[in-house]
Every structure is written in C-alpha cells, then in structure tokens.
Coordinates of C-alpha atoms in Angstrom, one line a residue:
Chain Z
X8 CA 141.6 138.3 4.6
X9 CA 140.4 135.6 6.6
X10 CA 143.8 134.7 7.9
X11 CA 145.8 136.2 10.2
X12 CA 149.5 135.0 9.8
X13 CA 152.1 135.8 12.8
X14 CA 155.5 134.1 12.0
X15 CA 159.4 134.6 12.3
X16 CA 162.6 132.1 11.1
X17 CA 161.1 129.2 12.9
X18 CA 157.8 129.2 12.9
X19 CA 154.3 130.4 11.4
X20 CA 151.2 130.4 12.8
X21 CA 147.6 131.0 11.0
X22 CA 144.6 132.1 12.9
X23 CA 141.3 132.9 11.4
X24 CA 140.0 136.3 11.4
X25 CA 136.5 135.2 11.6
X26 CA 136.3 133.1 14.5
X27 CA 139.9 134.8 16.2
X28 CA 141.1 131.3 17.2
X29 CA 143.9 129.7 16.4
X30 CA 144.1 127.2 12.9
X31 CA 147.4 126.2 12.1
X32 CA 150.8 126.0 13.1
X33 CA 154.2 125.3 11.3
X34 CA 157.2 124.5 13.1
X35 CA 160.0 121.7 12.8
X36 CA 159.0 121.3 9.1
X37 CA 155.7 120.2 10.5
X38 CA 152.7 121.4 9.5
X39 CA 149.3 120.7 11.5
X40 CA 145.8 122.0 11.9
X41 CA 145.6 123.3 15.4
X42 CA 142.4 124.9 17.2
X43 CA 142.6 125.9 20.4
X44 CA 139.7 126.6 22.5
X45 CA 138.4 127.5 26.4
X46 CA 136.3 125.9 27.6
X47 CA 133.8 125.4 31.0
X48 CA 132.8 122.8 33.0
X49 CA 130.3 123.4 35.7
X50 CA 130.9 122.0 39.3
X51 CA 128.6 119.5 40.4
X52 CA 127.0 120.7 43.9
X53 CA 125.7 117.8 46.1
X54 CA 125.1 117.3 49.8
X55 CA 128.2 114.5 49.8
X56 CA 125.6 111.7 51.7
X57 CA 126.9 109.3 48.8
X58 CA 129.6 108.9 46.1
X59 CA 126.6 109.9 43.3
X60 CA 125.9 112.9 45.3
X61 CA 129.8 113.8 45.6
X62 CA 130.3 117.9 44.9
X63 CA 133.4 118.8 43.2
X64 CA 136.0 120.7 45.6
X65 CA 139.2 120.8 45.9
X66 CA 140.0 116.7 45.7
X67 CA 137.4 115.9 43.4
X68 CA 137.3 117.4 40.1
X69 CA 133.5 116.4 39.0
X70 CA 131.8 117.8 36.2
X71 CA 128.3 119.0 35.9
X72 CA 127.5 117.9 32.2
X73 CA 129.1 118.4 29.7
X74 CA 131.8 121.3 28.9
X75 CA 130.9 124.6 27.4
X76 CA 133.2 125.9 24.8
X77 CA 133.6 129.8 24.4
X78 CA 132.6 129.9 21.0
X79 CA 132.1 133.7 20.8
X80 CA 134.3 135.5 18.1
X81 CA 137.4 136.3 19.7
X82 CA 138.9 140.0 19.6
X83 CA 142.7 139.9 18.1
X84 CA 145.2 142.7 19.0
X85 CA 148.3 142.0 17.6
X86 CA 152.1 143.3 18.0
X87 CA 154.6 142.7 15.4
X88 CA 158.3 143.3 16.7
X89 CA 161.3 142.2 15.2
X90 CA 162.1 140.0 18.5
X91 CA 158.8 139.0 19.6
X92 CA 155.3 138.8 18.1
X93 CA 152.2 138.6 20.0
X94 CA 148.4 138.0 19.0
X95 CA 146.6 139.6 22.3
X96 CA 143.4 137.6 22.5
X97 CA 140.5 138.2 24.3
X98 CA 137.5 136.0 25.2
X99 CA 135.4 137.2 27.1
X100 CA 135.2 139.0 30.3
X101 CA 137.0 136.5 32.4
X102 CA 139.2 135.0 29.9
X103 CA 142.1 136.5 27.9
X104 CA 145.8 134.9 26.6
X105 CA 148.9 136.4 24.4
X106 CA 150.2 133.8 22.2
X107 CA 153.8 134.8 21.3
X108 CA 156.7 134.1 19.5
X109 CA 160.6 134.6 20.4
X110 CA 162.9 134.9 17.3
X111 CA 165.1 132.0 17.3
X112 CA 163.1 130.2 20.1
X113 CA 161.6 127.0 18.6
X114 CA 157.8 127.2 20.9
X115 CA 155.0 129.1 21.0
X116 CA 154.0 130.6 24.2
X117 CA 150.3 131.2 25.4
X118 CA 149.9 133.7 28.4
X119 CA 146.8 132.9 29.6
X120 CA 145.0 134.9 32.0
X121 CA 141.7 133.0 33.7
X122 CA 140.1 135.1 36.5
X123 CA 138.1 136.3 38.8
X124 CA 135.3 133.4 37.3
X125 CA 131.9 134.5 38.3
X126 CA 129.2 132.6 40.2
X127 CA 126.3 135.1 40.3
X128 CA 124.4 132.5 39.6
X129 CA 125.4 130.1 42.3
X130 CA 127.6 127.5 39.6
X131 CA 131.0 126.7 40.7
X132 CA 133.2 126.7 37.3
X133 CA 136.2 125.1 36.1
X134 CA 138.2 126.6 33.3
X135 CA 140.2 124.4 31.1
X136 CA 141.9 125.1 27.6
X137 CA 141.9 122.4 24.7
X138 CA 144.2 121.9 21.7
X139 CA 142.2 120.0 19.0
X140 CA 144.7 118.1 16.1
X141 CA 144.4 115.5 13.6
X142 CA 147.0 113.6 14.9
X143 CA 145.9 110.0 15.0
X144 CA 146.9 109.2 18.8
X145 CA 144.9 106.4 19.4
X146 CA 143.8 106.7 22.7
X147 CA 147.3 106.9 24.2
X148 CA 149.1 110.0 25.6
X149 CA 151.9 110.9 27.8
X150 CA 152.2 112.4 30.9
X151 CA 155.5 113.2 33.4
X152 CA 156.1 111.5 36.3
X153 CA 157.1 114.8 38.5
X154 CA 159.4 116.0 35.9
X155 CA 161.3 112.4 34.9
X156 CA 160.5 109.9 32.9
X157 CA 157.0 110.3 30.8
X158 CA 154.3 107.8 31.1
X159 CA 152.1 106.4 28.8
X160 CA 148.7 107.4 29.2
X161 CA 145.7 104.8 28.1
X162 CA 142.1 106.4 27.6
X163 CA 139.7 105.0 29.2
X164 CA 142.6 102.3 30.8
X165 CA 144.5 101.6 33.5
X166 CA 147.6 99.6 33.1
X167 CA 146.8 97.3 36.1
X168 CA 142.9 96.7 36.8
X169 CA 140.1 97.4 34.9
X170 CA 138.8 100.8 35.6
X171 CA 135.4 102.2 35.8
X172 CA 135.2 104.8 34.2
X173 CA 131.7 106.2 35.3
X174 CA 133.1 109.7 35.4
X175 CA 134.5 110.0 32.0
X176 CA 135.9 112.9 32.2
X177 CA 137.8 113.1 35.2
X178 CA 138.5 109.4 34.8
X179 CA 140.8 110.7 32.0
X180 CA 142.6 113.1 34.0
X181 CA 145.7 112.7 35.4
X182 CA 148.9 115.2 37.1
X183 CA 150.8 117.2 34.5
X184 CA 153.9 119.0 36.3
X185 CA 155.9 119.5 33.3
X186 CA 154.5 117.8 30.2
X187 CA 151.9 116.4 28.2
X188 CA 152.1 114.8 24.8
X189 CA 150.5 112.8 22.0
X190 CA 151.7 111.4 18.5
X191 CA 151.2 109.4 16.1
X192 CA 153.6 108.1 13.3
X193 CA 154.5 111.6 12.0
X194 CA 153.4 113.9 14.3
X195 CA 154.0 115.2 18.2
X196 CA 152.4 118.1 19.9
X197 CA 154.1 118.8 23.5
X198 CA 152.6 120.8 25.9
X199 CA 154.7 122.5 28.8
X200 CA 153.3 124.1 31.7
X201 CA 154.8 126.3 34.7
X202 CA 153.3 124.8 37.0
X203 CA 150.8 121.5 38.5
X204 CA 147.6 121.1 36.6
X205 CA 145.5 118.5 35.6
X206 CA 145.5 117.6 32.0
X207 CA 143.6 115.0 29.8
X208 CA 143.5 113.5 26.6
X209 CA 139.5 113.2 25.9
X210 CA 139.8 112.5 22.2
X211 CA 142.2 111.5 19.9
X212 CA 144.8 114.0 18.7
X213 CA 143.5 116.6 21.7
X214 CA 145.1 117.7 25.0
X215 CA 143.1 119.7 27.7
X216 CA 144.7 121.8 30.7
X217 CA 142.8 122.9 33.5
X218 CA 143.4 126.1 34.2
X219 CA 141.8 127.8 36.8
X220 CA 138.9 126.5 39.0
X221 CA 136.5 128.3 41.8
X222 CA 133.9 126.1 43.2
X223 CA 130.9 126.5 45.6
X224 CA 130.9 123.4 47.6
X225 CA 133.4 121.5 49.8
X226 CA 133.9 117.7 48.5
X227 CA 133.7 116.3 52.0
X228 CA 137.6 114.6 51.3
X229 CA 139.3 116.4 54.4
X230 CA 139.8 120.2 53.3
X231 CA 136.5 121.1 55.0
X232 CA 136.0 124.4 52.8
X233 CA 135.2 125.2 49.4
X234 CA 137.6 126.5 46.6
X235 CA 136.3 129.8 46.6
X236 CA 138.4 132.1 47.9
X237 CA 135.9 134.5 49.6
X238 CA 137.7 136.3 51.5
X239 CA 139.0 138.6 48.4
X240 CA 135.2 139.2 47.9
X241 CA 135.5 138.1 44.4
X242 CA 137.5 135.6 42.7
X243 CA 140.8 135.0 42.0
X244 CA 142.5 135.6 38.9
X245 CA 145.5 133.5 37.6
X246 CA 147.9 134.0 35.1
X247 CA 150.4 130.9 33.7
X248 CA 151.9 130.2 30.6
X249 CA 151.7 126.9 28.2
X250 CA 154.5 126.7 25.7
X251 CA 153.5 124.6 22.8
X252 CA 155.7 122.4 20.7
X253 CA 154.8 120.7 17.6
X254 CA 157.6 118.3 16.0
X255 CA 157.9 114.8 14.2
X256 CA 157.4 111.7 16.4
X257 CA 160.1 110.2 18.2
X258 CA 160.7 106.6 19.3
X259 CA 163.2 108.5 21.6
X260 CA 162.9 110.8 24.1
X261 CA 162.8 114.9 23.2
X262 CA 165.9 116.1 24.2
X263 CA 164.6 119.8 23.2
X264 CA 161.1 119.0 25.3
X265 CA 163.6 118.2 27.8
X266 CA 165.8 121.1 28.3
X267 CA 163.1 123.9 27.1
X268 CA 161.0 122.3 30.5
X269 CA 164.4 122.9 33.0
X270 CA 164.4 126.7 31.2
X271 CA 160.7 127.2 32.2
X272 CA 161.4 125.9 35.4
X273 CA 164.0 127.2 36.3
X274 CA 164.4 130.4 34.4
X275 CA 167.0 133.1 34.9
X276 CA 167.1 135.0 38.1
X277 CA 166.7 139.1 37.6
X278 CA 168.4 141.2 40.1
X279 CA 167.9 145.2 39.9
X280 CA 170.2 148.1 41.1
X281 CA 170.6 151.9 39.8
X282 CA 173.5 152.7 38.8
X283 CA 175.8 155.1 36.6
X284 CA 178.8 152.5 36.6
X285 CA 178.7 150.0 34.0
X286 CA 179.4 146.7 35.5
X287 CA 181.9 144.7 34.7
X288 CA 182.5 140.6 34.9
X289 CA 184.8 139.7 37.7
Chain W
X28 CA 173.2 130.0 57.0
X29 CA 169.9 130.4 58.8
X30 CA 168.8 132.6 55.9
X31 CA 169.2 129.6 54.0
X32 CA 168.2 127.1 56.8
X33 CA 164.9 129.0 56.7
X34 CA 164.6 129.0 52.6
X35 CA 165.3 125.5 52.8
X36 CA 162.8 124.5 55.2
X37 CA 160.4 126.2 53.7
X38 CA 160.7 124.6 50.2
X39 CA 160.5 121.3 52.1
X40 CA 157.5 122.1 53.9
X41 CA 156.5 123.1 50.1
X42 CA 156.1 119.5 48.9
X43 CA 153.9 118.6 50.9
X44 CA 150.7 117.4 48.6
X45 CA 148.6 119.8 50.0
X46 CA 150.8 122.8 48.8
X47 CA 151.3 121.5 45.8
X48 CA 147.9 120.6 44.7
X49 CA 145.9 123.2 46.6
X50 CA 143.9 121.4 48.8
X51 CA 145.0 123.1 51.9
X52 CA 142.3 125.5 53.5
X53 CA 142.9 129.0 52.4
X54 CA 144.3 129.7 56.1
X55 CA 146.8 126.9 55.6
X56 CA 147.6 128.6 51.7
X57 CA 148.2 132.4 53.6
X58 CA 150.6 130.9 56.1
X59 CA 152.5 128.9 52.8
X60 CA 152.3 132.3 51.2
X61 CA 154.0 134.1 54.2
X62 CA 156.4 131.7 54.7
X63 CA 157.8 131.9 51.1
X64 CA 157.8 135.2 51.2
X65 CA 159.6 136.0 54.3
X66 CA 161.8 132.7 52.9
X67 CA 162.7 134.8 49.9
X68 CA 163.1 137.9 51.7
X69 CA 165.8 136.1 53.6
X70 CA 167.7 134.6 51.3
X71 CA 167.6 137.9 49.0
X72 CA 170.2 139.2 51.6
X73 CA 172.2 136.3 50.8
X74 CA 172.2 136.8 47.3
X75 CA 172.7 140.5 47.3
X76 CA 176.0 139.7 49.4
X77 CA 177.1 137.2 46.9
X78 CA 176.5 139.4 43.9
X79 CA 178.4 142.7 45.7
X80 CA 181.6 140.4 45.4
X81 CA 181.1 139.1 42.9
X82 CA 180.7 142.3 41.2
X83 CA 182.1 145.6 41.1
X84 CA 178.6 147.1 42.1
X85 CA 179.2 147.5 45.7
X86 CA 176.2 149.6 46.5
X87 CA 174.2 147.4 44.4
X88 CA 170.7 147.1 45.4
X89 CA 169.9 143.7 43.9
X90 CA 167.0 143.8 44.0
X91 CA 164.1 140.9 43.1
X92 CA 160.9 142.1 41.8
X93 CA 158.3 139.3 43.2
X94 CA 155.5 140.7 41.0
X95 CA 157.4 140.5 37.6
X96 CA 154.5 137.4 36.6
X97 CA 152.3 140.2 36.7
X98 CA 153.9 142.7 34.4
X99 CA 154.7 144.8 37.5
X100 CA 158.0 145.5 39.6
X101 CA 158.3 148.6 42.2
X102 CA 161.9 148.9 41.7
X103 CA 161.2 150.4 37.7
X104 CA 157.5 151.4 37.5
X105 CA 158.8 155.1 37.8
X106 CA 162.0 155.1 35.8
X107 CA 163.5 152.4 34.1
X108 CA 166.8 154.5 33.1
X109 CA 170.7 153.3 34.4
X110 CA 169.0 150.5 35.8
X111 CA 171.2 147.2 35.8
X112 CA 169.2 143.9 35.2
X113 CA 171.6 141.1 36.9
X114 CA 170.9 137.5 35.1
X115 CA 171.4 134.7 37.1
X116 CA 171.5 131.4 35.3
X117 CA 170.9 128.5 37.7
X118 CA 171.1 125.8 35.0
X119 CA 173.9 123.7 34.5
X120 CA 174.2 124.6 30.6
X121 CA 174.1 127.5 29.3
X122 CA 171.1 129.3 28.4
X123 CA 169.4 131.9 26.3
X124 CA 166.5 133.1 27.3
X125 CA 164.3 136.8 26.8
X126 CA 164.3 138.9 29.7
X127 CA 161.0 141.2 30.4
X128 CA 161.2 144.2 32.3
X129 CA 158.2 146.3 33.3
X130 CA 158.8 150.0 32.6
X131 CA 157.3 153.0 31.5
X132 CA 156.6 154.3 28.3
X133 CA 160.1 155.7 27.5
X134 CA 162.8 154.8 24.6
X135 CA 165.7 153.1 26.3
X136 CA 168.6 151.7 24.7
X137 CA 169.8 148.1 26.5
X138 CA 173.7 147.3 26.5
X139 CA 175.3 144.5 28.0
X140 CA 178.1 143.9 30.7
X141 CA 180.8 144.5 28.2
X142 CA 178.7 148.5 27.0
X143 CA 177.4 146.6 23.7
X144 CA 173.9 147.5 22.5
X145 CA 171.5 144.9 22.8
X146 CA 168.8 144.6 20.6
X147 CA 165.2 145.2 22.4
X148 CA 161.3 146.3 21.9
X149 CA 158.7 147.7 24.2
X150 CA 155.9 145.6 24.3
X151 CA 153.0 147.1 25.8
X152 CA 150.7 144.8 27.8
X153 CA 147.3 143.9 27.5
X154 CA 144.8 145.8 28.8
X155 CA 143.1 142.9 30.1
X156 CA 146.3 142.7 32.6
X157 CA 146.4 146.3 32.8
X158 CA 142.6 146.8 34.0
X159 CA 143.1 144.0 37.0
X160 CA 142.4 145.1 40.4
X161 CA 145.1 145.5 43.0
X162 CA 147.7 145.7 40.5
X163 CA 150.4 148.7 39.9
X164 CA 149.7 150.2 37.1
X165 CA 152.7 152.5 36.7
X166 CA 154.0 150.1 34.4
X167 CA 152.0 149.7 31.0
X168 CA 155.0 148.2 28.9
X169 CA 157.5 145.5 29.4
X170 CA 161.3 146.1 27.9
X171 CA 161.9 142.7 26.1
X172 CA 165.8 141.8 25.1
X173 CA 167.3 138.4 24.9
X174 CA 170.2 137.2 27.4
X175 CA 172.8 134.4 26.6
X176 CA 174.5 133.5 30.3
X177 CA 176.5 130.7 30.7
X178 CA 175.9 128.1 33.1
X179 CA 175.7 129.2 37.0
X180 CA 176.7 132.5 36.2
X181 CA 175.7 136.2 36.2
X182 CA 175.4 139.0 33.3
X183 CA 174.8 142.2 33.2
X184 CA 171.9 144.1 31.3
X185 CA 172.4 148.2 31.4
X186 CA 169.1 150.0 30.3
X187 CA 169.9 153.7 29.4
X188 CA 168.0 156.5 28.4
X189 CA 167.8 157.0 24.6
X190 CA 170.5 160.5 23.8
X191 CA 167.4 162.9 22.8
X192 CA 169.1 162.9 19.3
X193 CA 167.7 159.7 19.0
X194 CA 164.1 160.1 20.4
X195 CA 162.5 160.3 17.1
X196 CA 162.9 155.9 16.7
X197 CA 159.7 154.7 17.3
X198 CA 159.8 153.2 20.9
X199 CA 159.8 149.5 19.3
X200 CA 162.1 150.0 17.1
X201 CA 165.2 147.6 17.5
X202 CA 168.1 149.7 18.2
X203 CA 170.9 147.4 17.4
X204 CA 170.9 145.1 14.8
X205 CA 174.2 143.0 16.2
X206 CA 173.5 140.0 18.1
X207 CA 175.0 139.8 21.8
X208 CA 177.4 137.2 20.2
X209 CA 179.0 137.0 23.7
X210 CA 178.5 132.7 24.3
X211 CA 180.8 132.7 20.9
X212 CA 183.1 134.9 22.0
X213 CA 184.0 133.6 24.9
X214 CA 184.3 129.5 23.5

C-alpha cells in the first residue's frame, strides 16, 4: 500500500510509504492534510564590517539563501503496542524523530533527534522542521508570551511601526517557549515544545521550529565566539520533543493546549530505589 | 535550607537571557551546566529525606536518573527487576501521564502502590539513539506504563520480574488488561 496508517481511540495518522513523511492526521473530529518536513538553512559567513556583511551566530539567525528541504525517501520502522505506537523515522545521517501516540492521550508526539550537523565543508547549518496545512491562516499566527497569554503574530507586520523586512525569513521569526498556533475558521494546529526555540509562520497554514543550529562564525553582537561547540571535536547532537495538536478553531482560549503545556513542562518527577517491600501510601 | 538556597539561586541565575537563549560563550554554558548539576545534586538529598517519611521505604535510594532524555539511567541499565519507580506530581491537578523507564531486554510485570498490575510494553529505542557516542548503551529498551497521581503527591510503580511460568508472553505483550482505576477510586 502506499499508506501507512498508525492510529488508536483518539487519533489516526496517514503517512505515505513512498516518500515516508507524514500526510494526514485525524484528531478532534478533525481531519487535515499535514506534511511535515526538515529542512536547512545555511549560515551566512561575513567579516561583520557592516549590517549586509552580518554572519549568523548566536544573536543573529541569518540565512544563506534559501532553505533546503530533506527530500530524500525517508526510512519507516514502526512499533505497534497496545499503549503506544511509534513510526521510527529516519532522515538521513544527522536527522532522525519517533512520532508517537499514547492511548487515551489526545497529541501526537515527535522525538526528534538533530545532531552532530556537519560542516566538512566549512557551512555553518541551521536545522529547522516545518508543518505544511491547508489551513487558510492568513498571515496571522500565535505565539506565547513566556508561557501566558498568546500573541497574535502578523507576517510580514509589526503591530507598531512599519517593519523592514529585508531579511524575510528571520524577520518572521519570533520566541516560542511553549506554543505556537494558526487557524482559520474551522481549523487549529498547535504546536508545543519543551523548551525555547524560534519558530515562524513563512506561509499560510505552516509553522517552522528551529531545531538545532551549529554555525562557523561569531555575529560580532557580544558573545565573541561561534556556535560551534568545538571543543567536543564534533557537533552536538540534541534531542527535544514537539507535541502536535490539531482541533477546531476557537474564539476562546485552549484550555487542553493549556494544561497539556504545564504537563510537558512540568512532568512527573521519577525517583528509583530497590527494593523487595512493596510500598505503601502513607 | 542551603540545599535549597543553592537550587534556588541557581534557577535565578538561570533566567538570565543568556542561559536561556544560548548566547553565553561555551565557558559561561559549562559553568550553568555545573551549577545545575551540583544544584540538583543538592536538593536530591532533600527530596530523598522527604520521600523516606513520607514513605515506608526507609532505605530508599531515591534516586534521579539525569540522563532519562536520553533513553539512559545508571540506576536500571543492569537490572530493572524490584525496582520502585516513585512519581512525583508537582502540578496542582491531577495528572496522568506515561512513565518511561530504560531497562534491559527482560519481561517485567509493573504493579502499582496498592500490588495491582499495571498494564505496560517494552519499547525498544531507535537505533539512531542507540549508535550515539558517549551514551550508555546497556539500556536498548524503555519500560512504558501510564501513571494517574493526584496533585502534589507521590505513587508508587513496582517493576517485577515476570514468574518464569510466564516467560513465554512476548516481551510487549500487555500483561494486565485492567486500567489503574486508582483517581476513581479514591473520589
């Protein structure tokens, strides 16, 4: 077949076989055609004498052109519990994620795993993931103010001066430290993360994370070195988690986006002890 | 208190910008690293204190496994059998969440505070995690069962070996098919 279909009491997902990404998801008695992708930008390297000539480091997140998608078919492993399923995916020989389902827990997960990214050839690269919808967003999005109140997001705008927006990308970027969202009148895709990252809405009905960055040059804003972490030899190599949520719009605020962010944030505590005495509550 | 003093301090010194953005030089990021740590460390002893009262486990190890985001955690990559998996809740509601464990390839059977079965699956993990440099690779699986804990308060996860009577169950087979049913219970 040319589907793959991963799905428990809450929600199914569809990923085609041929390409190994990801194609639709059903959740919240919504359905909605949902590609997700990796994808690189290059670092622009400069000598810093002028803002054109500005490298991107650890301040300045400045792309070199345009991004580069991972297009190569992607190899699917997948494990089919009665708990949790997972579709093990694998990109290529820096990238790699688990996308996973909880019975009775109303997200998906993605377990992505960026790392060490290489720079034989003397590039600096930023790795960011994209999910691509059809939801008609219209330019706007919404991102979290620190984990409060979500703010509404223009593309291209700013709420209080006109902006210019020369660097189109990164223009578009703004701090995600819990959330980002889109939706139009019947849709709403939600994004949670585990931790600070910089996340954009490029295009209507998409949402881009950056992931995982390692760059050659220092951008000359005050950290003095470059965001290469050389003195592991190689790169780095992080591992994080999105959790997706796809539901219908809402003048109101999520209360469900709301609490699942306080469990990803602050998640249970595990304590471990041998024993042969069965604890009891006290 | 200077346990905590010291854990304190160093989750202020953590919202700085530069700690939480990254754009601290990599000297600045080892010191934040070693400060955490040795934060963490501290206020372990605290919590290990806390939790001998508060349970009957009064040789109780308690320990943390810092690595567990990486699949790995020295206190089960040998043996994951009578270990007890404490569950802290530090939300105000309660909360039901899966629990992963990083153990070996064994069957286990997971009960909970009160000696009920708990349904749970080995999950092995990826060998794009396992092939990582610098990371244990003792553990190749990760025990997955689901926890409902009530809010600010502890539970109690018992792994035991599968009785060899049962060995033949495929190891992610689900060994219970009750739910842990306990949030109902008790309201």
């Amino acid at each position: 077949s040319n589907e793959l279909i991963v799905e428990n009491s809450l929600i199914k997902l569809v990923f085609d076989t041929t390409t190994g990404g990801l194609k639709t998801i059903e959740m919240n008695g919504v359905t909605e055609n949902i590609e997700q992708s990796f994808g690189i930008y290059k670092g622009f390297q400069g000598n810093n004498g002028e803002a054109k000539n500005r490298s991107s480091g650890a301040y300045i997140f400045r792309p070199d052109g345009n991004i580069e998608i991972l297009s190569n078919k992607v190899e699917l492993s997948v494990y089919d519990g009665t708990k949790v399923k997972e579709v093990h995916q694998h990109f290529n020989e820096f990238v790699s994620q688990v996308v996973r389902l909880y019975d009775g827990i109303n997200r998906v997960e993605f377990e992505w795993l960026v790392g060490p990214i290489p720079t034989e050839d003397e590039v600096g690269r930023e790795i960011v993931t994209r999910f691509t919808t059809n939801i008609a967003s219209n330019g706007k999005f919404y991102t979290d103010s620190n984990g409060r109140e979500m703010l509404e997001r223009d593309r291209n705008k700013r709420e209080n001066f006109d902006a210019d927006m020369t660097e189109s990308v990164s223009g578009n970027y703004y701090p995600v430290t819990a959330q980002i969202s889109l939706q139009d009148d019947k849709k709403r895709i939600t994004l949670l993360n585990d931790r600070a990252q910089g996340g954009a809405s490029l295009r209507d009905g998409e949402l881009e994370l950056m992931l995982h960055r390692r760059l050659l040059s220092d951008d000359a804003f005050g950290v003095g070195e470059a965001l290469n972490e050389v003195q592991y030899g190689t790169g780095l190599i992080a591992r994080g988690k999105i959790s997706l949520i796809l539901d219908a719009a809402s003048e109101n605020p999520n209360h469900a986006e709301r609490s699942t962010q306080l469990e990803l944030h602050l998640p249970f505590w595990k304590f471990f002890s041998k024993s042969n005495n069965v604890a009891s509550v006290k | 208190s200077e346990n905590l003093e010291n854990l304190s301090q160093a989750m202020g010194i953590m919202q700085h910008h530069d700690a939480v953005t990254g754009t601290e030089k990599q000297a600045v990021a080892q010191d934040y690293d070693r400060l955490l740590y040795e934060a963490i460390s501290g206020a372990e002893n605290n919590a290990r204190d806390a939790l001998r009262i508060l349970t009957n486990l009064t040789s109780g190890e308690f320990d943390s496994c810092l690595e567990l985001n990486i699949s790995a955690c020295a206190f089960t990559q040998k043996s994951a059998n009578n270990v007890v998996v404490t569950v802290v809740n530090p939300l105000g509601h309660t909360s039901t969440q899966y629990v992963r464990v990083p153990v070996p390839k064994e069957n286990y059977i997971v009960t909970d505070e009160k000696a009920r079965k708990v349904p749970s699956e080995l999950v092995a993990v990826p060998w794009q995690v396992l092939s990582l440099e610098h990371r244990p690779n003792d553990t190749q699986h990760e025990l997955v069962f689901q926890a409902t804990v009530e809010k600010i308060s502890n539970f109690y996860i018992r792994i035991l070996p599968v009785p060899k009577s049962q060995s033949h169950l495929s190891y992610n087979s689900v060994y219970a098919h009750n739910s842990i049913g306990r949030a109902n219970d008790e309201e």
